[in-house]
PDB file of C-alpha atoms in Angstrom:
ATOM      1  CA  ARG V1219      10.943 -15.699  -2.592  1.00  0.00           C
ATOM      2  CA  ARG V1220      12.973 -12.348  -1.878  1.00  0.00           C
ATOM      3  CA  ILE V1221      12.471 -10.099   1.352  1.00  0.00           C
ATOM      4  CA  VAL V1222      12.618  -6.453   0.895  1.00  0.00           C
ATOM      5  CA  PHE V1223      14.066  -4.341   3.828  1.00  0.00           C
ATOM      6  CA  THR V1224      15.680  -1.068   5.129  1.00  0.00           C
ATOM      7  CA  GLY V1225      19.013  -0.782   6.611  1.00  0.00           C
ATOM      8  CA  HIS V1226      22.340   1.097   6.136  1.00  0.00           C
ATOM      9  CA  GLU V1227      25.873   0.170   5.648  1.00  0.00           C
ATOM     10  CA  GLN V1228      28.364   1.258   7.965  1.00  0.00           C
ATOM     11  CA  ALA V1229      28.827   5.087   8.022  1.00  0.00           C
ATOM     12  CA  ARG V1230      26.537   5.577   4.873  1.00  0.00           C
ATOM     13  CA  GLY V1231      22.707   6.344   4.359  1.00  0.00           C
ATOM     14  CA  ARG V1232      19.710   4.213   4.588  1.00  0.00           C
ATOM     15  CA  ARG V1233      18.513   2.722   1.846  1.00  0.00           C
ATOM     16  CA  THR V1234      16.108  -0.148   0.739  1.00  0.00           C
ATOM     17  CA  TRP V1235      17.381  -3.666  -0.289  1.00  0.00           C
ATOM     18  CA  VAL V1236      16.330  -7.076  -1.727  1.00  0.00           C
ATOM     19  CA  GLN V1237      17.856 -10.438  -0.863  1.00  0.00           C
ATOM     20  CA  ASP V1238      16.761 -14.000  -1.633  1.00  0.00           C
ATOM     21  CA  LEU V1239      15.504 -15.780   1.220  1.00  0.00           C
ATOM     22  CA  GLU V1240      17.690 -19.035   0.018  1.00  0.00           C
ATOM     23  CA  GLY V1241      20.863 -16.757   0.947  1.00  0.00           C
ATOM     24  CA  GLY V1242      22.942 -14.902  -1.115  1.00  0.00           C
ATOM     25  CA  LYS V1243      24.078 -11.280  -0.668  1.00  0.00           C
ATOM     26  CA  ALA V1244      21.358  -8.262  -0.226  1.00  0.00           C
ATOM     27  CA  ARG V1245      21.296  -6.069  -2.924  1.00  0.00           C
ATOM     28  CA  ALA V1246      20.370  -2.243  -3.104  1.00  0.00           C
ATOM     29  CA  ILE V1247      17.593  -1.389  -4.979  1.00  0.00           C
ATOM     30  CA  THR V1248      17.285   2.303  -3.635  1.00  0.00           C
ATOM     31  CA  PRO V1249      20.056   4.974  -3.733  1.00  0.00           C
ATOM     32  CA  GLU V1250      21.166   5.954  -0.336  1.00  0.00           C
ATOM     33  CA  GLY V1251      18.469   8.163   1.437  1.00  0.00           C
ATOM     34  CA  VAL V1252      15.715   6.510  -0.416  1.00  0.00           C
ATOM     35  CA  VAL V1253      13.705   4.285   2.009  1.00  0.00           C
ATOM     36  CA  GLY V1254      10.606   2.266   1.359  1.00  0.00           C
ATOM     37  CA  THR V1255       9.114  -1.288   1.938  1.00  0.00           C
ATOM     38  CA  VAL V1256       5.489  -0.988   0.400  1.00  0.00           C
ATOM     39  CA  VAL V1257       5.893  -3.280  -2.231  1.00  0.00           C
ATOM     40  CA  SER V1258       3.793  -4.165  -5.078  1.00  0.00           C
ATOM     41  CA  PRO V1259       1.337  -7.125  -5.130  1.00  0.00           C
ATOM     42  CA  ASP V1260       3.041  -8.693  -7.872  1.00  0.00           C
ATOM     43  CA  GLY V1261       6.503  -8.172  -5.982  1.00  0.00           C
ATOM     44  CA  ARG V1262       8.252  -6.202  -8.471  1.00  0.00           C
ATOM     45  CA  LEU V1263       7.965  -2.717  -7.543  1.00  0.00           C
ATOM     46  CA  VAL V1264       8.989  -0.630  -4.370  1.00  0.00           C
ATOM     47  CA  ALA V1265       7.483   2.459  -3.440  1.00  0.00           C
ATOM     48  CA  ALA V1266      10.075   4.547  -1.872  1.00  0.00           C
ATOM     49  CA  ARG V1267      10.344   8.273  -0.697  1.00  0.00           C
ATOM     50  CA  GLY V1268      13.754  10.379  -1.028  1.00  0.00           C
ATOM     51  CA  PRO V1269      15.322  12.881   0.862  1.00  0.00           C
ATOM     52  CA  ASP V1270      13.575  15.376  -1.027  1.00  0.00           C
ATOM     53  CA  GLN V1271       9.924  13.861   0.146  1.00  0.00           C
ATOM     54  CA  LYS V1272       9.113  12.650  -3.599  1.00  0.00           C
ATOM     55  CA  VAL V1273       7.804   9.418  -4.123  1.00  0.00           C
ATOM     56  CA  ALA V1274       9.041   7.226  -6.591  1.00  0.00           C
ATOM     57  CA  LEU V1275       8.742   3.160  -7.597  1.00  0.00           C
ATOM     58  CA  TYR V1276      11.728   1.194  -7.820  1.00  0.00           C
ATOM     59  CA  PRO V1277      12.229  -2.039  -9.826  1.00  0.00           C
ATOM     60  CA  VAL V1278      13.129  -4.825  -7.544  1.00  0.00           C
ATOM     61  CA  ASP V1279      14.873  -6.620 -10.358  1.00  0.00           C
ATOM     62  CA  GLY V1280      17.068  -3.595 -11.333  1.00  0.00           C
ATOM     63  CA  GLY V1281      16.224  -0.136 -13.606  1.00  0.00           C
ATOM     64  CA  PRO V1282      15.342   3.712 -13.222  1.00  0.00           C
ATOM     65  CA  PRO V1283      12.820   4.479 -10.832  1.00  0.00           C
ATOM     66  CA  GLN V1284       9.528   5.953 -11.906  1.00  0.00           C
ATOM     67  CA  ALA V1285       8.272   9.164 -10.172  1.00  0.00           C
ATOM     68  CA  VAL V1286       4.655   9.184  -8.859  1.00  0.00           C
ATOM     69  CA  GLU V1287       2.935  12.599  -8.579  1.00  0.00           C
ATOM     70  CA  GLY V1288       0.239  13.368  -5.954  1.00  0.00           C
ATOM     71  CA  PHE V1289       1.716  12.762  -2.622  1.00  0.00           C
ATOM     72  CA  GLU V1290       2.442  15.178   0.128  1.00  0.00           C
ATOM     73  CA  PRO V1291       5.357  15.385   1.963  1.00  0.00           C
ATOM     74  CA  ASN V1292       3.766  14.322   5.133  1.00  0.00           C
ATOM     75  CA  ASP V1293       2.114  11.454   3.608  1.00  0.00           C
ATOM     76  CA  VAL V1294       3.132   8.060   4.992  1.00  0.00           C
ATOM     77  CA  LEU V1295       2.875   5.053   2.271  1.00  0.00           C
ATOM     78  CA  LEU V1296       0.491   2.312   3.325  1.00  0.00           C
ATOM     79  CA  ARG V1297       0.225  -0.222   0.888  1.00  0.00           C
ATOM     80  CA  TRP V1298      -0.546  -0.724  -2.665  1.00  0.00           C
ATOM     81  CA  SER V1299      -4.168  -1.419  -4.258  1.00  0.00           C
ATOM     82  CA  PRO V1300      -4.782  -5.095  -4.896  1.00  0.00           C
ATOM     83  CA  ASP V1301      -4.895  -4.560  -8.816  1.00  0.00           C
ATOM     84  CA  GLN V1302      -1.940  -2.270  -8.387  1.00  0.00           C
ATOM     85  CA  LYS V1303      -3.453   0.914  -9.741  1.00  0.00           C
ATOM     86  CA  PHE V1304      -3.399   2.829  -6.543  1.00  0.00           C
ATOM     87  CA  VAL V1305      -0.691   3.585  -3.238  1.00  0.00           C
ATOM     88  CA  TYR V1306      -2.717   4.211  -0.303  1.00  0.00           C
ATOM     89  CA  ALA V1307      -1.050   6.812   1.948  1.00  0.00           C
ATOM     90  CA  GLY V1308      -2.317   7.975   5.490  1.00  0.00           C
ATOM     91  CA  SER V1309      -1.985  11.789   6.703  1.00  0.00           C
ATOM     92  CA  GLY V1310       1.151  12.094   8.444  1.00  0.00           C
ATOM     93  CA  ASN V1311      -0.168  15.122  10.540  1.00  0.00           C
ATOM     94  CA  ARG V1312      -1.075  13.312  13.945  1.00  0.00           C
ATOM     95  CA  ARG V1313      -1.955  16.542  15.485  1.00  0.00           C
ATOM     96  CA  LEU V1314      -5.345  16.330  13.320  1.00  0.00           C
ATOM     97  CA  LEU V1315      -8.507  15.399  14.750  1.00  0.00           C
ATOM     98  CA  THR V1316      -9.600  13.234  11.781  1.00  0.00           C
ATOM     99  CA  ALA V1317      -7.103  10.872  10.310  1.00  0.00           C
ATOM    100  CA  ARG V1318      -7.517  10.525   6.304  1.00  0.00           C
ATOM    101  CA  VAL V1319      -6.191   7.987   4.127  1.00  0.00           C
ATOM    102  CA  TYR V1320      -5.898   8.932   0.541  1.00  0.00           C
ATOM    103  CA  ARG V1321      -5.313   6.779  -2.722  1.00  0.00           C
ATOM    104  CA  ILE V1322      -2.955   8.189  -5.192  1.00  0.00           C
ATOM    105  CA  GLU V1323      -3.397   6.565  -8.856  1.00  0.00           C
ATOM    106  CA  VAL V1324       0.185   5.357  -9.717  1.00  0.00           C
ATOM    107  CA  SER V1325      -0.415   6.342 -13.360  1.00  0.00           C
ATOM    108  CA  THR V1326      -1.858   9.942 -13.199  1.00  0.00           C
ATOM    109  CA  GLY V1327      -0.890  10.836  -9.623  1.00  0.00           C
ATOM    110  CA  ARG V1328      -4.683  11.677  -9.433  1.00  0.00           C
ATOM    111  CA  ARG V1329      -5.368  11.922  -5.534  1.00  0.00           C
ATOM    112  CA  GLU V1330      -8.627  11.388  -3.552  1.00  0.00           C
ATOM    113  CA  THR V1331      -9.568  10.652  -0.036  1.00  0.00           C
ATOM    114  CA  TRP V1332     -10.391   7.206   0.785  1.00  0.00           C
ATOM    115  CA  LYS V1333     -11.512   7.129   4.162  1.00  0.00           C
ATOM    116  CA  GLU V1334     -11.501   9.097   7.016  1.00  0.00           C
ATOM    117  CA  PHE V1335     -11.657   8.223  10.498  1.00  0.00           C
ATOM    118  CA  SER V1336     -12.438  10.695  13.487  1.00  0.00           C
ATOM    119  CA  LEU V1337     -13.570   9.835  16.895  1.00  0.00           C
ATOM    120  CA  PRO V1338     -17.323  10.388  18.384  1.00  0.00           C
ATOM    121  CA  ASP V1339     -15.405  12.428  21.401  1.00  0.00           C
ATOM    122  CA  PRO V1340     -12.474  14.390  20.709  1.00  0.00           C
ATOM    123  CA  THR V1341     -11.893  15.357  24.070  1.00  0.00           C
ATOM    124  CA  GLY V1342      -8.215  15.502  25.178  1.00  0.00           C
ATOM    125  CA  VAL V1343      -7.617  13.707  21.607  1.00  0.00           C
ATOM    126  CA  ASN V1344      -3.984  14.967  20.361  1.00  0.00           C
ATOM    127  CA  GLY V1345      -4.310  13.339  16.880  1.00  0.00           C
ATOM    128  CA  VAL V1346      -5.344  10.350  14.931  1.00  0.00           C
ATOM    129  CA  SER V1347      -3.412   8.413  12.020  1.00  0.00           C
ATOM    130  CA  CYS V1348      -3.970   5.385  10.236  1.00  0.00           C
ATOM    131  CA  SER V1349      -0.756   2.794  10.411  1.00  0.00           C
ATOM    132  CA  ALA V1350      -1.677  -0.111   8.589  1.00  0.00           C
ATOM    133  CA  ILE V1351      -4.137  -1.605   5.924  1.00  0.00           C
ATOM    134  CA  THR V1352      -4.754  -5.108   5.427  1.00  0.00           C
ATOM    135  CA  PRO V1353      -4.116  -6.292   1.776  1.00  0.00           C
ATOM    136  CA  ASP V1354      -7.673  -6.418   0.614  1.00  0.00           C
ATOM    137  CA  GLY V1355      -8.487  -2.917   1.912  1.00  0.00           C
ATOM    138  CA  LYS V1356     -11.099  -4.110   4.054  1.00  0.00           C
ATOM    139  CA  THR V1357      -9.605  -3.850   7.623  1.00  0.00           C
ATOM    140  CA  PHE V1358      -7.378  -0.950   8.730  1.00  0.00           C
ATOM    141  CA  ILE V1359      -5.526  -0.078  11.808  1.00  0.00           C
ATOM    142  CA  PHE V1360      -6.093   3.560  13.044  1.00  0.00           C
ATOM    143  CA  SER V1361      -4.400   5.198  16.544  1.00  0.00           C
ATOM    144  CA  TYR V1362      -4.935   8.001  18.300  1.00  0.00           C
ATOM    145  CA  SER V1363      -3.389   9.497  21.494  1.00  0.00           C
ATOM    146  CA  GLN V1364      -5.858  11.641  24.620  1.00  0.00           C
ATOM    147  CA  SER V1365      -4.470  13.295  27.513  1.00  0.00           C
ATOM    148  CA  LEU V1366      -7.177  13.811  30.171  1.00  0.00           C
ATOM    149  CA  SER V1367      -6.688  15.306  33.201  1.00  0.00           C
ATOM    150  CA  ASP V1368      -8.883  16.194  36.556  1.00  0.00           C
ATOM    151  CA  LEU V1369      -9.064  19.487  38.153  1.00  0.00           C
ATOM    152  CA  TYR V1370      -9.540  19.692  42.127  1.00  0.00           C
ATOM    153  CA  ILE V1371     -10.828  22.652  43.502  1.00  0.00           C
ATOM    154  CA  VAL V1372     -10.287  23.010  47.447  1.00  0.00           C
ATOM    155  CA  ASP V1373     -10.988  25.598  49.735  1.00  0.00           C
ATOM    156  CA  GLY V1374     -10.190  26.433  53.832  1.00  0.00           C
ATOM    157  CA  LEU V1375      -6.872  25.140  53.461  1.00  0.00           C
ATOM    158  CA  LYS V1376      -4.183  26.787  56.161  1.00  0.00           C
TER     159      LYS V1376
END
């Protein structure tokens, strides 16, 4: 059993690491500046984004990364599909009134809208986003921010 986490060494850039839970030294699996903790269901790959905003799959046991097309720079990587054919990504623009979750096919880079979330009353809403999906893809968490205020008109003040 292993844990995958992000962190940085003193005076160096962030990156993704793996460590056996029984102990031992942590081992970097991405270069500096490449961060990701979206682990495949079989535990062999981590989807990570580099400073160039490109997404690649990094083998946990070592080896060269595999670039994946189909991701936009603002996408938030959420989770792999249970069959490991897709990675789900949320729209990273929090100013939109509709949150979209995309399904990107790992082998081809084909991108499709999987779910859309919006509120019945968008009054004062600053943005909607999806932040998590359960492993079976049946439950998800989305959030929004809203600013409402009251306006009072007063006549006759002296």
